[in-house]
PDB file of C-alpha atoms in Angstrom:
ATOM      1  CA  MET A  25      -0.248   0.199   0.285  1.00  0.00           C
ATOM      2  CA  SER A  26       0.949   3.621  -0.604  1.00  0.00           C
ATOM      3  CA  VAL A  27       0.841   6.182   2.160  1.00  0.00           C
ATOM      4  CA  ASP A  28      -0.843   9.541   1.313  1.00  0.00           C
ATOM      5  CA  GLU A  29      -0.564  12.861   3.316  1.00  0.00           C
ATOM      6  CA  LEU A  30      -1.181  12.264   6.844  1.00  0.00           C
ATOM      7  CA  THR A  31      -5.097  13.972   7.627  1.00  0.00           C
ATOM      8  CA  PRO A  32      -5.126  14.204  11.755  1.00  0.00           C
ATOM      9  CA  ALA A  33      -8.154  13.351  13.546  1.00  0.00           C
ATOM     10  CA  PRO A  34     -10.353  16.626  14.215  1.00  0.00           C
ATOM     11  CA  VAL A  35     -10.804  17.601  17.655  1.00  0.00           C
ATOM     12  CA  GLN A  36     -14.288  16.715  18.190  1.00  0.00           C
ATOM     13  CA  ILE A  37     -16.773  17.172  20.989  1.00  0.00           C
ATOM     14  CA  ILE A  38     -18.073  14.170  23.048  1.00  0.00           C
ATOM     15  CA  ALA A  39     -21.701  13.555  22.642  1.00  0.00           C
ATOM     16  CA  GLY A  40     -22.673   9.981  22.815  1.00  0.00           C
ATOM     17  CA  GLN A  41     -20.844   7.126  22.437  1.00  0.00           C
ATOM     18  CA  GLY A  42     -20.286   7.968  18.736  1.00  0.00           C
ATOM     19  CA  PRO A  43     -18.922   6.728  16.466  1.00  0.00           C
ATOM     20  CA  TYR A  44     -15.558   9.592  16.189  1.00  0.00           C
ATOM     21  CA  ILE A  45     -14.128  10.020  12.622  1.00  0.00           C
ATOM     22  CA  VAL A  46     -10.352   8.563  12.621  1.00  0.00           C
ATOM     23  CA  PRO A  47      -9.731  10.026   8.980  1.00  0.00           C
ATOM     24  CA  HIS A  48      -6.347   8.132   8.698  1.00  0.00           C
ATOM     25  CA  PRO A  49      -4.650   4.955   8.742  1.00  0.00           C
ATOM     26  CA  TYR A  50      -3.910   3.303  12.105  1.00  0.00           C
ATOM     27  CA  GLY A  51      -2.388  -0.193  13.153  1.00  0.00           C
ATOM     28  CA  GLY A  52      -4.628  -0.956  15.687  1.00  0.00           C
ATOM     29  CA  ALA A  53      -6.105   0.564  19.359  1.00  0.00           C
ATOM     30  CA  ASP A  54      -2.359   0.435  20.751  1.00  0.00           C
ATOM     31  CA  GLU A  55      -1.291   3.077  17.989  1.00  0.00           C
ATOM     32  CA  LEU A  56      -3.721   5.646  18.844  1.00  0.00           C
ATOM     33  CA  ARG A  57      -3.216   7.842  21.752  1.00  0.00           C
ATOM     34  CA  VAL A  58      -6.861   8.909  23.087  1.00  0.00           C
ATOM     35  CA  THR A  59      -7.832  11.999  25.102  1.00  0.00           C
ATOM     36  CA  VAL A  60     -10.047  13.602  26.768  1.00  0.00           C
ATOM     37  CA  VAL A  61      -9.702  17.506  27.150  1.00  0.00           C
ATOM     38  CA  SER A  62     -11.594  19.444  29.528  1.00  0.00           C
ATOM     39  CA  LEU A  63     -11.627  22.145  31.658  1.00  0.00           C
ATOM     40  CA  THR A  64     -10.482  20.446  34.548  1.00  0.00           C
ATOM     41  CA  GLY A  65      -7.132  18.918  32.702  1.00  0.00           C
ATOM     42  CA  ARG A  66      -6.372  16.061  30.350  1.00  0.00           C
ATOM     43  CA  THR A  67      -7.343  12.501  30.693  1.00  0.00           C
ATOM     44  CA  VAL A  68      -5.541   9.741  28.442  1.00  0.00           C
ATOM     45  CA  LEU A  69      -7.988   6.525  27.827  1.00  0.00           C
ATOM     46  CA  SER A  70      -6.883   3.252  28.083  1.00  0.00           C
ATOM     47  CA  GLN A  71      -7.705   0.910  25.351  1.00  0.00           C
ATOM     48  CA  SER A  72     -10.005  -0.880  27.520  1.00  0.00           C
ATOM     49  CA  GLN A  73     -12.384   2.404  27.247  1.00  0.00           C
ATOM     50  CA  PHE A  74     -12.903   2.902  23.732  1.00  0.00           C
ATOM     51  CA  SER A  75     -13.532   0.551  20.705  1.00  0.00           C
ATOM     52  CA  LEU A  76     -12.360   1.124  16.539  1.00  0.00           C
ATOM     53  CA  SER A  77     -14.042  -0.187  13.595  1.00  0.00           C
ATOM     54  CA  PRO A  78     -12.392  -1.877  12.059  1.00  0.00           C
ATOM     55  CA  ALA A  79      -9.565  -3.189  14.589  1.00  0.00           C
ATOM     56  CA  ALA A  80      -7.029  -1.913  12.280  1.00  0.00           C
ATOM     57  CA  ALA A  81      -7.396   0.388   8.993  1.00  0.00           C
ATOM     58  CA  GLU A  82      -5.428   0.711   5.868  1.00  0.00           C
ATOM     59  CA  MET A  83      -7.940   4.324   5.057  1.00  0.00           C
ATOM     60  CA  SER A  84      -9.986   5.084   7.831  1.00  0.00           C
ATOM     61  CA  GLY A  85     -12.420   4.175  11.153  1.00  0.00           C
ATOM     62  CA  ALA A  86     -14.165   4.937  13.667  1.00  0.00           C
ATOM     63  CA  LEU A  87     -14.321   5.036  17.079  1.00  0.00           C
ATOM     64  CA  THR A  88     -16.322   4.786  20.134  1.00  0.00           C
ATOM     65  CA  LEU A  89     -16.398   5.499  23.083  1.00  0.00           C
ATOM     66  CA  ASP A  90     -17.720   3.141  25.934  1.00  0.00           C
ATOM     67  CA  ALA A  91     -21.215   4.216  27.638  1.00  0.00           C
ATOM     68  CA  THR A  92     -19.724   5.133  31.108  1.00  0.00           C
ATOM     69  CA  VAL A  93     -16.479   7.200  29.638  1.00  0.00           C
ATOM     70  CA  ALA A  94     -19.207   8.828  27.300  1.00  0.00           C
ATOM     71  CA  GLY A  95     -21.365   9.925  30.193  1.00  0.00           C
ATOM     72  CA  LEU A  96     -18.744  10.803  32.437  1.00  0.00           C
ATOM     73  CA  HIS A  97     -17.234  13.064  29.633  1.00  0.00           C
ATOM     74  CA  ALA A  98     -20.314  14.481  28.095  1.00  0.00           C
ATOM     75  CA  GLY A  99     -19.268  17.897  26.470  1.00  0.00           C
ATOM     76  CA  ALA A 100     -15.518  17.839  26.247  1.00  0.00           C
ATOM     77  CA  LYS A 101     -12.978  17.425  23.591  1.00  0.00           C
ATOM     78  CA  LEU A 102     -12.103  14.291  22.193  1.00  0.00           C
ATOM     79  CA  ALA A 103      -8.629  14.303  20.770  1.00  0.00           C
ATOM     80  CA  ILE A 104      -7.145  11.165  18.666  1.00  0.00           C
ATOM     81  CA  GLN A 105      -3.559  10.791  17.996  1.00  0.00           C
ATOM     82  CA  ARG A 106      -1.601   8.334  15.962  1.00  0.00           C
ATOM     83  CA  SER A 107       1.579   7.104  17.559  1.00  0.00           C
ATOM     84  CA  THR A 108       2.793   4.216  15.434  1.00  0.00           C
ATOM     85  CA  ARG A 109       4.989   1.827  16.518  1.00  0.00           C
ATOM     86  CA  ILE A 110       8.311   2.241  14.481  1.00  0.00           C
ATOM     87  CA  GLU A 111       9.436  -1.183  13.548  1.00  0.00           C
ATOM     88  CA  GLN A 112      10.328  -2.641   9.925  1.00  0.00           C
ATOM     89  CA  GLY A 113       8.771  -6.186   9.301  1.00  0.00           C
ATOM     90  CA  TYR A 114      10.141  -6.828   5.910  1.00  0.00           C
ATOM     91  CA  ARG A 115      12.712  -9.340   5.456  1.00  0.00           C
ATOM     92  CA  GLY A 116      14.582  -9.972   2.257  1.00  0.00           C
ATOM     93  CA  GLU A 117      15.087 -13.124   0.559  1.00  0.00           C
ATOM     94  CA  ASN A 118      17.902 -12.896  -2.280  1.00  0.00           C
ATOM     95  CA  ALA A 119      20.498  -9.884  -2.822  1.00  0.00           C
ATOM     96  CA  ARG A 120      18.490  -7.027  -4.081  1.00  0.00           C
ATOM     97  CA  GLU A 121      15.714  -7.464  -1.527  1.00  0.00           C
ATOM     98  CA  ARG A 122      18.370  -7.761   1.255  1.00  0.00           C
ATOM     99  CA  GLY A 123      19.735  -4.406   0.232  1.00  0.00           C
ATOM    100  CA  LEU A 124      15.971  -3.081  -0.051  1.00  0.00           C
ATOM    101  CA  GLN A 125      16.030  -4.281   3.696  1.00  0.00           C
ATOM    102  CA  ARG A 126      19.267  -2.509   4.615  1.00  0.00           C
ATOM    103  CA  GLN A 127      17.805   0.809   3.406  1.00  0.00           C
ATOM    104  CA  LEU A 128      14.375   0.243   4.837  1.00  0.00           C
ATOM    105  CA  ASP A 129      15.917  -1.037   8.667  1.00  0.00           C
ATOM    106  CA  ARG A 130      18.593   2.444   8.222  1.00  0.00           C
ATOM    107  CA  THR A 131      15.150   4.547   7.726  1.00  0.00           C
ATOM    108  CA  THR A 132      13.271   2.991  10.324  1.00  0.00           C
ATOM    109  CA  GLN A 133      16.284   3.367  12.860  1.00  0.00           C
ATOM    110  CA  ALA A 134      16.735   7.131  11.658  1.00  0.00           C
ATOM    111  CA  THR A 135      13.002   7.537  12.542  1.00  0.00           C
ATOM    112  CA  GLN A 136      13.212   6.021  15.573  1.00  0.00           C
ATOM    113  CA  ASP A 137      16.512   8.465  17.074  1.00  0.00           C
ATOM    114  CA  THR A 138      13.849  11.314  16.032  1.00  0.00           C
ATOM    115  CA  ARG A 139      11.482  10.163  18.034  1.00  0.00           C
ATOM    116  CA  ARG A 140      13.354   9.298  20.921  1.00  0.00           C
ATOM    117  CA  GLU A 141      14.585  13.429  20.706  1.00  0.00           C
ATOM    118  CA  LEU A 142      11.346  14.851  20.173  1.00  0.00           C
ATOM    119  CA  ASP A 143      10.395  12.759  23.536  1.00  0.00           C
ATOM    120  CA  SER A 144      12.948  14.972  25.227  1.00  0.00           C
ATOM    121  CA  ALA A 145      11.917  18.485  23.639  1.00  0.00           C
ATOM    122  CA  LEU A 146       9.146  20.897  24.818  1.00  0.00           C
ATOM    123  CA  ARG A 147       5.990  20.330  23.174  1.00  0.00           C
ATOM    124  CA  THR A 148       2.066  21.096  23.468  1.00  0.00           C
ATOM    125  CA  PRO A 149      -0.470  18.309  22.126  1.00  0.00           C
ATOM    126  CA  PRO A 150      -1.020  18.100  18.701  1.00  0.00           C
ATOM    127  CA  ASP A 151      -4.556  18.995  19.294  1.00  0.00           C
ATOM    128  CA  HIS A 152      -3.457  22.694  20.652  1.00  0.00           C
ATOM    129  CA  GLY A 153      -2.720  23.067  16.915  1.00  0.00           C
ATOM    130  CA  PRO A 154       0.436  24.544  15.637  1.00  0.00           C
ATOM    131  CA  LEU A 155       2.943  26.801  17.005  1.00  0.00           C
ATOM    132  CA  ARG A 156       4.605  30.026  15.253  1.00  0.00           C
ATOM    133  CA  PRO A 157       8.022  29.586  15.088  1.00  0.00           C
ATOM    134  CA  VAL A 158      11.002  31.700  16.720  1.00  0.00           C
ATOM    135  CA  THR A 159      11.699  34.452  14.411  1.00  0.00           C
ATOM    136  CA  ARG A 160      14.348  36.512  16.020  1.00  0.00           C
ATOM    137  CA  PRO A 161      18.158  36.048  15.581  1.00  0.00           C
ATOM    138  CA  PRO A 162      20.179  34.510  18.467  1.00  0.00           C
ATOM    139  CA  GLU A 163      22.040  37.611  19.067  1.00  0.00           C
ATOM    140  CA  GLU A 164      18.481  39.508  19.763  1.00  0.00           C
ATOM    141  CA  ARG A 165      17.105  36.876  22.132  1.00  0.00           C
ATOM    142  CA  GLY A 166      19.981  35.473  23.865  1.00  0.00           C
ATOM    143  CA  GLY A 167      19.836  35.893  27.535  1.00  0.00           C
ATOM    144  CA  LYS A 168      16.175  37.015  27.761  1.00  0.00           C
ATOM    145  CA  ILE A 169      13.446  34.882  29.704  1.00  0.00           C
ATOM    146  CA  PHE A 170      11.477  32.112  27.860  1.00  0.00           C
ATOM    147  CA  ALA A 171       7.765  33.979  27.692  1.00  0.00           C
ATOM    148  CA  TRP A 172       4.631  33.523  25.765  1.00  0.00           C
ATOM    149  CA  SER A 173       2.334  35.849  23.242  1.00  0.00           C
ATOM    150  CA  ASP A 174      -0.474  36.530  24.525  1.00  0.00           C
ATOM    151  CA  ASP A 175      -2.373  34.338  22.748  1.00  0.00           C
ATOM    152  CA  GLY A 176      -0.076  31.265  23.669  1.00  0.00           C
ATOM    153  CA  TYR A 177       0.863  30.092  20.056  1.00  0.00           C
ATOM    154  CA  GLU A 178       4.364  32.164  20.206  1.00  0.00           C
ATOM    155  CA  VAL A 179       7.343  31.896  22.115  1.00  0.00           C
ATOM    156  CA  ILE A 180       8.222  35.851  22.435  1.00  0.00           C
ATOM    157  CA  GLU A 181      11.183  37.463  24.193  1.00  0.00           C
ATOM    158  CA  GLY A 182      10.726  38.690  27.936  1.00  0.00           C
ATOM    159  CA  PRO A 183      13.377  40.624  30.162  1.00  0.00           C
ATOM    160  CA  HIS A 184      16.464  40.205  30.219  1.00  0.00           C
ATOM    161  CA  LEU A 185      17.858  38.033  32.957  1.00  0.00           C
ATOM    162  CA  GLN A 186      20.574  40.971  33.888  1.00  0.00           C
ATOM    163  CA  ALA A 187      17.309  43.181  34.253  1.00  0.00           C
ATOM    164  CA  VAL A 188      15.658  40.752  36.307  1.00  0.00           C
ATOM    165  CA  ALA A 189      19.038  40.793  38.980  1.00  0.00           C
ATOM    166  CA  SER A 190      19.211  44.275  38.890  1.00  0.00           C
ATOM    167  CA  LEU A 191      15.555  44.784  39.959  1.00  0.00           C
ATOM    168  CA  ILE A 192      15.639  42.030  42.864  1.00  0.00           C
ATOM    169  CA  ALA A 193      18.983  43.362  43.779  1.00  0.00           C
ATOM    170  CA  SER A 194      18.049  46.566  44.409  1.00  0.00           C
ATOM    171  CA  ARG A 195      14.588  46.511  45.776  1.00  0.00           C
ATOM    172  CA  PRO A 196      15.028  44.528  48.772  1.00  0.00           C
ATOM    173  CA  MET A 197      11.800  43.624  51.481  1.00  0.00           C
ATOM    174  CA  SER A 198      11.955  42.016  54.642  1.00  0.00           C
ATOM    175  CA  PHE A 199       8.852  40.924  56.669  1.00  0.00           C
ATOM    176  CA  PRO A 200       8.344  38.966  59.712  1.00  0.00           C
ATOM    177  CA  MET A 201       8.109  34.977  59.439  1.00  0.00           C
ATOM    178  CA  ASP A 202       5.837  33.534  62.323  1.00  0.00           C
ATOM    179  CA  LEU A 203       5.503  29.364  61.840  1.00  0.00           C
ATOM    180  CA  GLY A 204       3.425  29.125  65.165  1.00  0.00           C
ATOM    181  CA  TRP A 205       5.937  28.582  67.677  1.00  0.00           C
ATOM    182  CA  ALA A 206       6.205  31.506  70.300  1.00  0.00           C
ATOM    183  CA  ASN A 207       8.893  32.805  72.037  1.00  0.00           C
ATOM    184  CA  ASP A 208      11.458  31.295  69.386  1.00  0.00           C
ATOM    185  CA  PRO A 209      14.397  33.545  68.328  1.00  0.00           C
ATOM    186  CA  VAL A 210      15.128  31.725  65.414  1.00  0.00           C
ATOM    187  CA  ILE A 211      11.277  30.850  64.163  1.00  0.00           C
ATOM    188  CA  THR A 212      10.213  34.322  64.400  1.00  0.00           C
ATOM    189  CA  ALA A 213      12.967  35.969  63.383  1.00  0.00           C
ATOM    190  CA  THR A 214      12.877  38.482  60.612  1.00  0.00           C
ATOM    191  CA  TYR A 215      13.759  37.107  57.091  1.00  0.00           C
ATOM    192  CA  ASP A 216      15.459  39.031  53.793  1.00  0.00           C
ATOM    193  CA  LEU A 217      13.963  38.183  50.483  1.00  0.00           C
ATOM    194  CA  GLY A 218      15.170  41.091  48.678  1.00  0.00           C
ATOM    195  CA  TRP A 219      12.917  43.673  48.497  1.00  0.00           C
ATOM    196  CA  SER A 220      12.198  46.784  50.900  1.00  0.00           C
ATOM    197  CA  ASN A 221       8.839  48.020  52.061  1.00  0.00           C
ATOM    198  CA  GLU A 222       9.727  51.463  51.279  1.00  0.00           C
ATOM    199  CA  ASP A 223       9.991  50.216  47.575  1.00  0.00           C
ATOM    200  CA  ALA A 224       6.734  48.722  47.452  1.00  0.00           C
TER     201      ALA A 224
END
């Protein structure tokens, strides 16, 4: 089979058990990450909490939620992400096929390496949509605090670390800390955290 450009599953609103569209090929339930997104957080569903038709698809399929899950999360968002196992099962028999197998093996290994590196990167969930690229050159963003734009889709430059350090050093503040023990000169002492009341 040939592989077309990936059409990601849209974020869908949970309204009953489904079915909910999975518009791309998949190898089985263990190759899909199904996440419920609500105001209280994100819940990754186990394979026992949904079913697929067909169980594996070369084109597309549909997902049906367990009745309890559908009722519990009604109105929340459903994000379906494919996470294909990176493996290569072709084994060549003659010299030409073994050469093809070696190339497929190397391609698979490189893809495995890429996924491993991505797993260590700072990421956002795919259902949030793509982020805009950082456009400032290194000499302009160096030494500045990592910050997000108001819409959350772009990394922007915050204040320089030296400016933050200077502000803290120039504004000392002290206050008494009482942790509940009476007549203890250590516990009830005054601690200086770098700001002063006069500068407040």
